[in-house]
mmCIF file of C-alpha atoms in Angstrom:
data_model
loop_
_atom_site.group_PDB
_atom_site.id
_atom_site.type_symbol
_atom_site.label_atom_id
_atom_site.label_comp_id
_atom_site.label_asym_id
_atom_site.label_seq_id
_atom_site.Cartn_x
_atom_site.Cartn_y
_atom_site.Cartn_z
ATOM 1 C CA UNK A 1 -42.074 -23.827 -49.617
ATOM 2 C CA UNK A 2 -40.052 -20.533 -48.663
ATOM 3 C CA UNK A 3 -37.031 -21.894 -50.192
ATOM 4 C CA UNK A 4 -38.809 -22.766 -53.131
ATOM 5 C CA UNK A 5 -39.839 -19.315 -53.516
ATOM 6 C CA UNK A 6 -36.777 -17.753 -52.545
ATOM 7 C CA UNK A 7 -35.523 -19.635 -55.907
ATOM 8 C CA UNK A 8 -38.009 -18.777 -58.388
ATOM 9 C CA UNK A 9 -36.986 -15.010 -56.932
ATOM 10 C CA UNK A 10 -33.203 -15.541 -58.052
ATOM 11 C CA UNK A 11 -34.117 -16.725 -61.255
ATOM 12 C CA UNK A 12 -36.339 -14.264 -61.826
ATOM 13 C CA UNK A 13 -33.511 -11.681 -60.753
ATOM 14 C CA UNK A 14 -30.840 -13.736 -62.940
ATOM 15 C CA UNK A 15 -33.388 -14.047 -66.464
ATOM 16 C CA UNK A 16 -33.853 -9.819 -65.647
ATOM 17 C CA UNK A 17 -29.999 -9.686 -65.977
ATOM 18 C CA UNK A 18 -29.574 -12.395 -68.721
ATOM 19 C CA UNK A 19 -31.759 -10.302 -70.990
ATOM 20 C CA UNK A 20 -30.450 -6.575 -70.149
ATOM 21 C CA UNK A 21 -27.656 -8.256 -70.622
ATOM 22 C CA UNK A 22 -28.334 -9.604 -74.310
ATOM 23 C CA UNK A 23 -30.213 -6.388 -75.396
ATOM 24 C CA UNK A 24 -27.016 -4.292 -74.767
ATOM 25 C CA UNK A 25 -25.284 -6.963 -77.269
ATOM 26 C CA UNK A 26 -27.944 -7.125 -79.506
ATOM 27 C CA UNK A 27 -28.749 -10.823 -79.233
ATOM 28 C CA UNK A 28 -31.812 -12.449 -78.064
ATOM 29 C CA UNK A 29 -33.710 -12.370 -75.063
ATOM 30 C CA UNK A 30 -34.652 -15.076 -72.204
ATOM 31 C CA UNK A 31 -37.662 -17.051 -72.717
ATOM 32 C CA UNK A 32 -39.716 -19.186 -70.752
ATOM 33 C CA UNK A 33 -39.455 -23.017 -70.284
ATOM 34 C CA UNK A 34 -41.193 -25.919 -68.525
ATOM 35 C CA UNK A 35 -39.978 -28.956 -67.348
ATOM 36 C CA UNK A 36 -41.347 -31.783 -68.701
ATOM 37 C CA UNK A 37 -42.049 -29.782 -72.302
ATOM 38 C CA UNK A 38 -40.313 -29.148 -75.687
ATOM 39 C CA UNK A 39 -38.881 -25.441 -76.107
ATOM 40 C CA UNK A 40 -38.312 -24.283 -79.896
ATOM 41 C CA UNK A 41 -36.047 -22.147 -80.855
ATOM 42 C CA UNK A 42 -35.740 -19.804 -83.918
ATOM 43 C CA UNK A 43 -33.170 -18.542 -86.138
ATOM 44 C CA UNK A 44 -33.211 -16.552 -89.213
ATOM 45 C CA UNK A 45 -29.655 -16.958 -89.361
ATOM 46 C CA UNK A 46 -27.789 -19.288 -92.179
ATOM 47 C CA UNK A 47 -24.977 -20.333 -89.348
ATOM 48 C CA UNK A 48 -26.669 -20.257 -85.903
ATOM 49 C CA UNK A 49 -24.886 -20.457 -82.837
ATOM 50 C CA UNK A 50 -24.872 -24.068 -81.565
ATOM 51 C CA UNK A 51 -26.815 -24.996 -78.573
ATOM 52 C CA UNK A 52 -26.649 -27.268 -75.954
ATOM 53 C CA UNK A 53 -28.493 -28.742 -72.854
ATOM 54 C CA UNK A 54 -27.540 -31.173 -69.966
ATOM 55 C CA UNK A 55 -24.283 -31.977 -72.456
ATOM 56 C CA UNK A 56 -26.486 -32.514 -75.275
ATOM 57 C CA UNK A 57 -25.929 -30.881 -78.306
ATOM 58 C CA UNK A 58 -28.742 -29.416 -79.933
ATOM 59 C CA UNK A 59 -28.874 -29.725 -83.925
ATOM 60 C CA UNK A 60 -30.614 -27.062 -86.052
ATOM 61 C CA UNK A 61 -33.142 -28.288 -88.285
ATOM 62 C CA UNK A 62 -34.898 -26.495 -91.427
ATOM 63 C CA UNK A 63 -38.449 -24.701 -90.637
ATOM 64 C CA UNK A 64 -40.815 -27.585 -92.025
ATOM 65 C CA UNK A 65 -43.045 -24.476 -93.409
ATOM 66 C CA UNK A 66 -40.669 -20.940 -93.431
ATOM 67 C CA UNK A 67 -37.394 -21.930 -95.590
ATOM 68 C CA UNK A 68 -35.476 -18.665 -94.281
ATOM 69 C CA UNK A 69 -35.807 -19.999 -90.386
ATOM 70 C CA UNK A 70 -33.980 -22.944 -88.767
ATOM 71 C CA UNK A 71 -35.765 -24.484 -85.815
ATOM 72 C CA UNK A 72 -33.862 -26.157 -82.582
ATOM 73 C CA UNK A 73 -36.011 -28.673 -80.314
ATOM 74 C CA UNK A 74 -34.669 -28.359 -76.801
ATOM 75 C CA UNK A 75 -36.050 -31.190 -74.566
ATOM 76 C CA UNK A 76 -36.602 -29.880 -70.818
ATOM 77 C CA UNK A 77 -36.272 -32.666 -68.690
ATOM 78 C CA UNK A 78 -39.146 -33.825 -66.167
ATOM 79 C CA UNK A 79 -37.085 -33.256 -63.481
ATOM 80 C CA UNK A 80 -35.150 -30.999 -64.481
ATOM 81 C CA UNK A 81 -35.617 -27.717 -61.850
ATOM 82 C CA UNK A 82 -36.488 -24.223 -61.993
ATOM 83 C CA UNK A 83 -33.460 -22.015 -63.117
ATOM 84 C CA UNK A 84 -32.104 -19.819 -65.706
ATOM 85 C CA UNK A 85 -30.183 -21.757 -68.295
ATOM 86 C CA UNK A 86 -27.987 -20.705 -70.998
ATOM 87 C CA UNK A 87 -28.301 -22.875 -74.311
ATOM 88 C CA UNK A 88 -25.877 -20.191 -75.683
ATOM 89 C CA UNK A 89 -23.855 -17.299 -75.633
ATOM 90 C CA UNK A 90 -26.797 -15.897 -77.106
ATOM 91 C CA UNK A 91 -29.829 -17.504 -75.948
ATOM 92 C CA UNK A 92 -30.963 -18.429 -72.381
ATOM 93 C CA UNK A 93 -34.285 -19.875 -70.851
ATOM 94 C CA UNK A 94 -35.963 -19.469 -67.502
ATOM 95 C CA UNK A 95 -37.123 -22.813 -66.278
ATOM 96 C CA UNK A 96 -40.155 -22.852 -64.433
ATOM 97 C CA UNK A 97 -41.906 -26.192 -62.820
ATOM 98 C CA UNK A 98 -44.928 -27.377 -64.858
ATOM 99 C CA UNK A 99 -48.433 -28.031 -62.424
ATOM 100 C CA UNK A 100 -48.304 -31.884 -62.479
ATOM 101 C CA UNK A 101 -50.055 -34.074 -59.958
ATOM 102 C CA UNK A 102 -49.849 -37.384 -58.214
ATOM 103 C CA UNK A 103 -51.843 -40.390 -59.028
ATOM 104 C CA UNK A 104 -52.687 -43.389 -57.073
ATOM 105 C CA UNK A 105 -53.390 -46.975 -59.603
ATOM 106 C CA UNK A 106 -54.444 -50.238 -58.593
ATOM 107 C CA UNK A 107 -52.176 -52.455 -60.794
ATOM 108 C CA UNK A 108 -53.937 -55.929 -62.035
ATOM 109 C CA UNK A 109 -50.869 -58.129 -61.405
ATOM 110 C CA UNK A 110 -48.696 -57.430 -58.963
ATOM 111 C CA UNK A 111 -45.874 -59.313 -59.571
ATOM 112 C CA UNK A 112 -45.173 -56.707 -62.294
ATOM 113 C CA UNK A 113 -44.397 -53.827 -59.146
ATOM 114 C CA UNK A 114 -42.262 -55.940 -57.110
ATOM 115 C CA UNK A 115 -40.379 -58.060 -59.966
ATOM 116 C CA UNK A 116 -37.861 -60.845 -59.114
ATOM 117 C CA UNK A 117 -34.455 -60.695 -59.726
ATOM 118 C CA UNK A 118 -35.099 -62.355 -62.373
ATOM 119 C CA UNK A 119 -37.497 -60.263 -63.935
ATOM 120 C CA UNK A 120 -35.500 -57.067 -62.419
ATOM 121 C CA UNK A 121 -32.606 -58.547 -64.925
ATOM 122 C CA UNK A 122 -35.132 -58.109 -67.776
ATOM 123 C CA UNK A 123 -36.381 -54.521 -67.255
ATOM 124 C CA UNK A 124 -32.583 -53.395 -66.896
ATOM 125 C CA UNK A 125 -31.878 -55.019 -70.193
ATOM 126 C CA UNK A 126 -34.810 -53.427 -71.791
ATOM 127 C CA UNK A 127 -34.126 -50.191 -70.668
ATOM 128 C CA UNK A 128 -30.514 -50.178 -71.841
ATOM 129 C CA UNK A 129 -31.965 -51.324 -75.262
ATOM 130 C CA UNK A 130 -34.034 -48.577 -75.597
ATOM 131 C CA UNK A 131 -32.167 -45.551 -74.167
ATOM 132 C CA UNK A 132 -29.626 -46.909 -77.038
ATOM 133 C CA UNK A 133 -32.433 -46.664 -79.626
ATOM 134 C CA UNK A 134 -33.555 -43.235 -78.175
ATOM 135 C CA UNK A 135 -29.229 -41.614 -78.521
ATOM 136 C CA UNK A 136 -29.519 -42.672 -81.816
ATOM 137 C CA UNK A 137 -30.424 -39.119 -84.070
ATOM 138 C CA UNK A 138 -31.012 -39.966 -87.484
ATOM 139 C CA UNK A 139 -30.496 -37.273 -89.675
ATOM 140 C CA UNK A 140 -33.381 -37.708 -92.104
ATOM 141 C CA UNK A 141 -36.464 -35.818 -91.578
ATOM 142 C CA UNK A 142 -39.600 -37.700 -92.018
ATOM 143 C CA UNK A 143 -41.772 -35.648 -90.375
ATOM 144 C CA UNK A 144 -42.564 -33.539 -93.167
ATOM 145 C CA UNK A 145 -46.116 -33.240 -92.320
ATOM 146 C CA UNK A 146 -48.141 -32.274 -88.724
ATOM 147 C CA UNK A 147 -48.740 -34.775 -86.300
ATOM 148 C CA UNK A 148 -52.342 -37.087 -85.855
ATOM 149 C CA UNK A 149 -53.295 -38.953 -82.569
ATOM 150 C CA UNK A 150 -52.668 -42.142 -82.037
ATOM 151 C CA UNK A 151 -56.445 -42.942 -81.810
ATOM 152 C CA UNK A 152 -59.224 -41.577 -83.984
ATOM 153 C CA UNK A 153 -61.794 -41.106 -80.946
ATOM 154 C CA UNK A 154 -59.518 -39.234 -78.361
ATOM 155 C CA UNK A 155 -59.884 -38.996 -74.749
ATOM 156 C CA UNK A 156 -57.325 -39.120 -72.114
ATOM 157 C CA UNK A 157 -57.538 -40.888 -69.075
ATOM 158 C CA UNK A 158 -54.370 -40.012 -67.978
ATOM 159 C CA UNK A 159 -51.814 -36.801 -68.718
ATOM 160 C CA UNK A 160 -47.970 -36.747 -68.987
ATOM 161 C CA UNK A 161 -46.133 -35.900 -66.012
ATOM 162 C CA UNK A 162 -48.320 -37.357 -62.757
ATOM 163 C CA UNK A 163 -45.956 -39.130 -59.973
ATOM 164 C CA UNK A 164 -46.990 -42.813 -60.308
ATOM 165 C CA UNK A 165 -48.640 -44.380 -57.078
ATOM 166 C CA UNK A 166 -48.852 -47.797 -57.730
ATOM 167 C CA UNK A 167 -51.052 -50.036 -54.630
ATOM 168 C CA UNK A 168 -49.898 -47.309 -52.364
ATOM 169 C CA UNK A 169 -46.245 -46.904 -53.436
ATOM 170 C CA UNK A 170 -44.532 -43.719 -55.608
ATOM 171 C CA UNK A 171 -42.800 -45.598 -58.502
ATOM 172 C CA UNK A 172 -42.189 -43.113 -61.369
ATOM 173 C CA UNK A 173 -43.957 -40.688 -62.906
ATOM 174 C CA UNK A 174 -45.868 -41.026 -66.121
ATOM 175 C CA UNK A 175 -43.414 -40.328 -68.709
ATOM 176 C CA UNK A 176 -46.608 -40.522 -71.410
ATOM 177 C CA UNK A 177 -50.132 -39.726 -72.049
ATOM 178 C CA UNK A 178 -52.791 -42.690 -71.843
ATOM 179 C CA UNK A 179 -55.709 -42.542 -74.260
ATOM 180 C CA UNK A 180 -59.026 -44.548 -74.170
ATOM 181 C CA UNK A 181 -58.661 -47.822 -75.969
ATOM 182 C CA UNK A 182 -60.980 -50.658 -74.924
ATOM 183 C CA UNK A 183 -59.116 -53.957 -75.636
ATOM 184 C CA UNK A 184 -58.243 -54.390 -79.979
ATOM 185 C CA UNK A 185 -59.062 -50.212 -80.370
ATOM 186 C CA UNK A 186 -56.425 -49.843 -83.958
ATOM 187 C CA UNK A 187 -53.669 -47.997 -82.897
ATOM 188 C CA UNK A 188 -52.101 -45.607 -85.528
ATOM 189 C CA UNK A 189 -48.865 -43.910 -86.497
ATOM 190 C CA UNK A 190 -48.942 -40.370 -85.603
ATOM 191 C CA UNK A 191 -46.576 -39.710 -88.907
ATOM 192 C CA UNK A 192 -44.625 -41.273 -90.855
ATOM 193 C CA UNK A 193 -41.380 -43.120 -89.690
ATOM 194 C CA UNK A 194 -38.874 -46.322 -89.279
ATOM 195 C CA UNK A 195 -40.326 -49.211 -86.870
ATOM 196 C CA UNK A 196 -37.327 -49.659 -84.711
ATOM 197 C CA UNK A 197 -39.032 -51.823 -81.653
ATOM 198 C CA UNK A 198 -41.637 -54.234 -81.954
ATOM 199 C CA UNK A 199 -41.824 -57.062 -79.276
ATOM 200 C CA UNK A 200 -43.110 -57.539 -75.717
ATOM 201 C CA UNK A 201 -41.621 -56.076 -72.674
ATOM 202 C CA UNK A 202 -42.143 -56.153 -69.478
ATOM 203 C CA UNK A 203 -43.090 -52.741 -68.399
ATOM 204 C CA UNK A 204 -44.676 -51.981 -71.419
ATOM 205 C CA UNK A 205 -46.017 -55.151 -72.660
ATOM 206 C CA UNK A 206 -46.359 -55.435 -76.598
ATOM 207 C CA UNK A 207 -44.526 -52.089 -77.762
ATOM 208 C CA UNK A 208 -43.858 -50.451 -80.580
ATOM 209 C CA UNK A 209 -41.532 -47.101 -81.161
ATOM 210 C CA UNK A 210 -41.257 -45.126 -84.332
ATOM 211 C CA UNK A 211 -38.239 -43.099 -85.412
ATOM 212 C CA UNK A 212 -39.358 -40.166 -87.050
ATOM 213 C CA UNK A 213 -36.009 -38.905 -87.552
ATOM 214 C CA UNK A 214 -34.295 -35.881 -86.287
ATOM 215 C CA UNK A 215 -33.852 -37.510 -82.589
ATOM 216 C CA UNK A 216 -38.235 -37.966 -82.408
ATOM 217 C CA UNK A 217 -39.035 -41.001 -81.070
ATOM 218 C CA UNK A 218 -43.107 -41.796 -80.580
ATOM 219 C CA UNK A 219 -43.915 -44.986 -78.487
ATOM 220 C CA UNK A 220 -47.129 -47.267 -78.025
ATOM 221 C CA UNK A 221 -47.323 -48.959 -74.760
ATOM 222 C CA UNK A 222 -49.455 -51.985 -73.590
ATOM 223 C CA UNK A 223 -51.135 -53.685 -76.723
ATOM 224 C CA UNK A 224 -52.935 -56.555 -77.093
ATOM 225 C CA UNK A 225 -51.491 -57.485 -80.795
ATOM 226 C CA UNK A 226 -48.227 -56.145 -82.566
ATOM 227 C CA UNK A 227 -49.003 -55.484 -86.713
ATOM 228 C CA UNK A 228 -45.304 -54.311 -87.408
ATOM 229 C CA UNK A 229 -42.006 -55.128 -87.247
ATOM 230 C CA UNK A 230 -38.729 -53.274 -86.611
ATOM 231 C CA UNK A 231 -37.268 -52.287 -89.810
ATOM 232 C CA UNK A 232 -40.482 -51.520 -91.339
ATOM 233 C CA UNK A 233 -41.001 -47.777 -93.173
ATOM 234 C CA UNK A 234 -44.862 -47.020 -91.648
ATOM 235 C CA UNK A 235 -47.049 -43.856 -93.059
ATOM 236 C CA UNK A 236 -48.699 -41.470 -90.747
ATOM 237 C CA UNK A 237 -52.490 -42.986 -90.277
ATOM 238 C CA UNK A 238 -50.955 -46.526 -90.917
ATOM 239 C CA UNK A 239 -52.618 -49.274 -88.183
ATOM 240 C CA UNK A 240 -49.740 -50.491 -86.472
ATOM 241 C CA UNK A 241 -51.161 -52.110 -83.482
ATOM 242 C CA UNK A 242 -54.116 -53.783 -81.259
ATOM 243 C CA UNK A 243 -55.067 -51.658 -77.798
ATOM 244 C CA UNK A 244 -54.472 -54.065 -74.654
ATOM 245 C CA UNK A 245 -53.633 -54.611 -71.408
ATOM 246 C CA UNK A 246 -50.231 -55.972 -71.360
ATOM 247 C CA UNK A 247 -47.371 -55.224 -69.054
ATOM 248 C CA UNK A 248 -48.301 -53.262 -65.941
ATOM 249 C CA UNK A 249 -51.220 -51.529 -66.157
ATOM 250 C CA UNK A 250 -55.119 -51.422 -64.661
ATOM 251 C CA UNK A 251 -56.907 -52.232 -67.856
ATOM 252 C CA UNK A 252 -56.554 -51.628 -71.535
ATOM 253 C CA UNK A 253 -55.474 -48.540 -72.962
ATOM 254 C CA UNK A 254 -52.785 -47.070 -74.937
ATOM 255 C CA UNK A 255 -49.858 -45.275 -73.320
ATOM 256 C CA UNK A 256 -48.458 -43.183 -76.408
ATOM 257 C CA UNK A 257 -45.263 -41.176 -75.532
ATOM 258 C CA UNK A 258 -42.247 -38.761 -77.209
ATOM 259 C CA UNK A 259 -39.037 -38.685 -77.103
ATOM 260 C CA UNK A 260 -37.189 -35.684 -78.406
ATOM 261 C CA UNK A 261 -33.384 -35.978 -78.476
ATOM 262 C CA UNK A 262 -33.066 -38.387 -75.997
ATOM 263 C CA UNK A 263 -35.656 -37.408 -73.225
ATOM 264 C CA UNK A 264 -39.092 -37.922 -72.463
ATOM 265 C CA UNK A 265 -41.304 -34.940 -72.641
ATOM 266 C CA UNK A 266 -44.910 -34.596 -72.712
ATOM 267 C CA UNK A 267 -46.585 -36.075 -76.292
ATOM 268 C CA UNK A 268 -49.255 -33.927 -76.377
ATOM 269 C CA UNK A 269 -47.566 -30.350 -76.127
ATOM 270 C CA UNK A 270 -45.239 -31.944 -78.236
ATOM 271 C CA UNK A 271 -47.690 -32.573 -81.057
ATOM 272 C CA UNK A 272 -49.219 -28.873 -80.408
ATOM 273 C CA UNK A 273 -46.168 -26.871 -80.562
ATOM 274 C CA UNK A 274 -45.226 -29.002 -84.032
ATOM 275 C CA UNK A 275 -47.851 -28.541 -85.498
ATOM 276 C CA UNK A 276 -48.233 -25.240 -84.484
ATOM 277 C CA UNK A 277 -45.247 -24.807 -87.040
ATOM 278 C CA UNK A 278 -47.393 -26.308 -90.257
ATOM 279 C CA UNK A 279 -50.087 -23.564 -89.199
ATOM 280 C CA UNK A 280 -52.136 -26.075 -87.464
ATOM 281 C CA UNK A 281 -54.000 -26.267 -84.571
ATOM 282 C CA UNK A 282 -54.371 -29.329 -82.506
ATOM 283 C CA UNK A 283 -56.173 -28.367 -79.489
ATOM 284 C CA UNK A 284 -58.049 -31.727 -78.180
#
């Protein structure tokens, strides 16, 4: 615990610095960050200065609403840990550790927490296939409109970011947020995109993910009955899916996640903070 506070000092110290620093050159100052959370940055120049995180570059997109700003979506990493990083030579942010917390699930069937090798052979196929869908950034923008939920009655029965105790053991943590949906709920597009997954998995039972463009990724975990396929062009509101209980879960609901430029961050801060930029609010 000292050490931990001992480093949330030096960063302190270091952002202090970082932003003296970048008033004397007139450029901006450090801002605050979570892990786990989208950070947006701003510029109202024609040319900004590229950024970059964890070796990813960072592409500057139009303002959906302001056509003099450009907009950057920096993913921060779940685990990614408090420090002062530099995106820039002109734009740092302070990193600071988002109040998560643990939960303990009773999984239904428990051959899906201790796979076989078999099945282990499966969910490391899977996962390649997807982390290749999610490096893929398409550069159209179909997101020209604020975000829905995935569900018209929302309630969530479990947030982003909680480490994962599944029987007794610390898998993961939840890299999505689950929402109420007794078995067949509809399940809806949150805007409008390409289809580019729809089958069964093993994790994640019947899935579905939707490219937005841009690098955003929105997934739909654990239904009972796929109504798209990959390939198809979906509108936001369009019914794309069946609530279940398939892959490894505790009962139906919907798991509905984001993925921003190649890294899992919280959906529904996500979904605020976007909209937030079409003058919405979307406070649940």
């Amino acid at each position: 615990m000292r050490r931990y506070w001992i480093l949330l000092l030096a960063c302190a110290i270091l952002a202090v610095a970082l932003e003296s620093t970048a008033k004397a050159n007139g450029t901006h100052a450090t801002h605050t960050a979570y892990n786990g959370k989208l950070f947006i940055a701003y510029s109202s120049s024609p040319n900004p200065t590229p950024l970059a995180i964890d070796k990813r570059t960072i592409t500057w997109l139009k303002h959906p609403t302001q056509p003099k700003q450009k907009i950057a979506l920096v993913p921060i990493g779940y685990h990614t840990k408090p420090a002062v990083v530099r995106l820039s030579s002109d734009l740092a942010i302070t990193i600071q550790q988002a109040p998560y917390k643990q939960e303990s699930i009773k999984v239904l069937d428990s051959s899906k927490i201790h796979p076989s090798k078999k099945e282990q052979k499966r969910i490391a196929k899977e996962r390649e296939e997807v982390l290749a869908i999610y490096k893929h950034n398409r550069k159209a923008t179909y997101w020209t409109k604020p975000f829905a939920y995935p569900v018209k009655r929302v309630t969530i029965t479990s947030p982003f970011g909680g480490a994962r105790v599944f029987n007794g053991e610390v898998h993961s943590f939840h890299s999505g947020t689950d929402f109420r949906a007794p078995q067949g709920t509809p399940i809806y597009a949150v805007n409008d995109g390409v289809v580019v997954l729809a089958k069964d998995r093993f994790i994640s039972g019947k899935s579905v993910v939707i490219d937005h463009g841009n690098g955003i990724y929105t997934t739909y975990f654990h239904n009972s009955k796929l109504l798209v396929r990959a390939g198809k062009f979906v509108r936001k509101g369009e019914k794309i899916a069946l609530s279940g209980a398939t892959g490894r879960v505790s009962g139906a609901h919907l798991h509905f996640g984001v993925v921003c430029n190649g890294v899992q961050i919280d959906p529904l801060d996500f979904i605020k903070q976007i909209n937030a930029l079409f003058g919405v609010s979307s406070s649940i």
